[in-house]
C-alpha positions as a printed NumPy array, in Angstrom:
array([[101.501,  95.312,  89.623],
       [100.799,  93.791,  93.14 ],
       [104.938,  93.315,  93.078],
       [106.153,  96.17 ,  92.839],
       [103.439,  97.093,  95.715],
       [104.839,  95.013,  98.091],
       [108.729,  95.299,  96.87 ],
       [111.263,  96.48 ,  99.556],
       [112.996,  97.807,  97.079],
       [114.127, 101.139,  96.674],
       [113.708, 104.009,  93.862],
       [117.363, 103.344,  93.218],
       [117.228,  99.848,  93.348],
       [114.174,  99.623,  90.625],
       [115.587, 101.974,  88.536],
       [119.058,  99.77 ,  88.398],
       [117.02 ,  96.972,  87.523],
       [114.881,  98.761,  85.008],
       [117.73 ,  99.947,  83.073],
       [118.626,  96.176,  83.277],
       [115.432,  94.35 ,  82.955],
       [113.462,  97.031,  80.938],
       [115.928,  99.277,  78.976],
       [112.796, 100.369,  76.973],
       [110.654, 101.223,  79.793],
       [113.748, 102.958,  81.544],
       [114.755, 105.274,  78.61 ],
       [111.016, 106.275,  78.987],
       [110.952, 107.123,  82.588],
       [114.354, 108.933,  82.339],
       [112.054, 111.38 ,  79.891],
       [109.287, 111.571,  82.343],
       [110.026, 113.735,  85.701],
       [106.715, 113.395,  86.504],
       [106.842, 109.797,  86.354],
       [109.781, 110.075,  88.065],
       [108.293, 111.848,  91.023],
       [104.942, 109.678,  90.958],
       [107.218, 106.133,  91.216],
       [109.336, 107.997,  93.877],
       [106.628, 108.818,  95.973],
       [105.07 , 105.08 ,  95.401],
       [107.825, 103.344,  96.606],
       [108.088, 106.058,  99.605],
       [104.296, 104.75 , 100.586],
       [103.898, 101.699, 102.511],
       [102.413,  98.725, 101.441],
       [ 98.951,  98.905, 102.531],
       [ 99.348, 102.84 , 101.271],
       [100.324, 101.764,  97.71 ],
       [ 97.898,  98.833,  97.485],
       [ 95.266, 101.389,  97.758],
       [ 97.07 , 104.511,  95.547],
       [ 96.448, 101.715,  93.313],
       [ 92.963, 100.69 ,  93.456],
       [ 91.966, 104.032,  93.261],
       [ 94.212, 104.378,  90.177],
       [ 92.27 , 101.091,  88.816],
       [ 88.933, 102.792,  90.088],
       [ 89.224, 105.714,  88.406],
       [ 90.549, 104.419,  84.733],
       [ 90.097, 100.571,  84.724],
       [ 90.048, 100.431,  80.697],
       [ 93.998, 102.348,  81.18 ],
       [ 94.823, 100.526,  84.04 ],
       [ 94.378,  96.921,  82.199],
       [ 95.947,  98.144,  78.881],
       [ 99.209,  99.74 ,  80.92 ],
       [ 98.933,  96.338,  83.134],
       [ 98.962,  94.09 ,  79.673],
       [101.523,  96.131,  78.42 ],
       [104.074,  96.453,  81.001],
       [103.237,  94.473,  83.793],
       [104.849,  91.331,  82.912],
       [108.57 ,  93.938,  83.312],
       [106.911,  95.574,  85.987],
       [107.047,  92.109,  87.709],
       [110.676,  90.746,  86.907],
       [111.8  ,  94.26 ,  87.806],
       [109.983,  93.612,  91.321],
       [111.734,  90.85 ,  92.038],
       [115.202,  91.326,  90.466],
       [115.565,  94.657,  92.227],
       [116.857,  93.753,  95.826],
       [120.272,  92.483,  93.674],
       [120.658,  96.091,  92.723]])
């Protein structure tokens, strides 16, 4: 997840390259205004800002945290760094 922390990217731009990269995970966020919201407000943060929204994420749930980061981190990742081309 550390690239999408430190992407430049923005909420448009990653959610052009989900529907690209991750047409599964897309169709779920488009279902999901509150995941909607939360990603918008991520990738409003700064780096340092989301690198520790994060950890405390991690902090409070790590069990979650490793089975959402086994499960989708590997798109998370290519969406990260596919998303300044969108």
């Amino acid at each position: 997840m550390d690239a999408l922390v430190n992407t430049s990217c923005s909420y448009a731009q990653v959610t052009a390259a989900l529907g690209a990269q991750a047409p599964a995970l897309a169709a779920q966020l488009t279902y999901r205004p509150d995941m909607q919201a939360g990603l918008q407000q991520f990738l409003a943060m700064p780096a340092d800002q989301r690198q520790q929204a994060l950890a405390q994420q991690q902090a409070a749930n790590p069990q979650l945290q490793a089975a959402l980061a086994a499960q989708f981190g590997p798109q998370v990742v290519q969406v990260a760094n596919t998303c300044m081309n969108y």
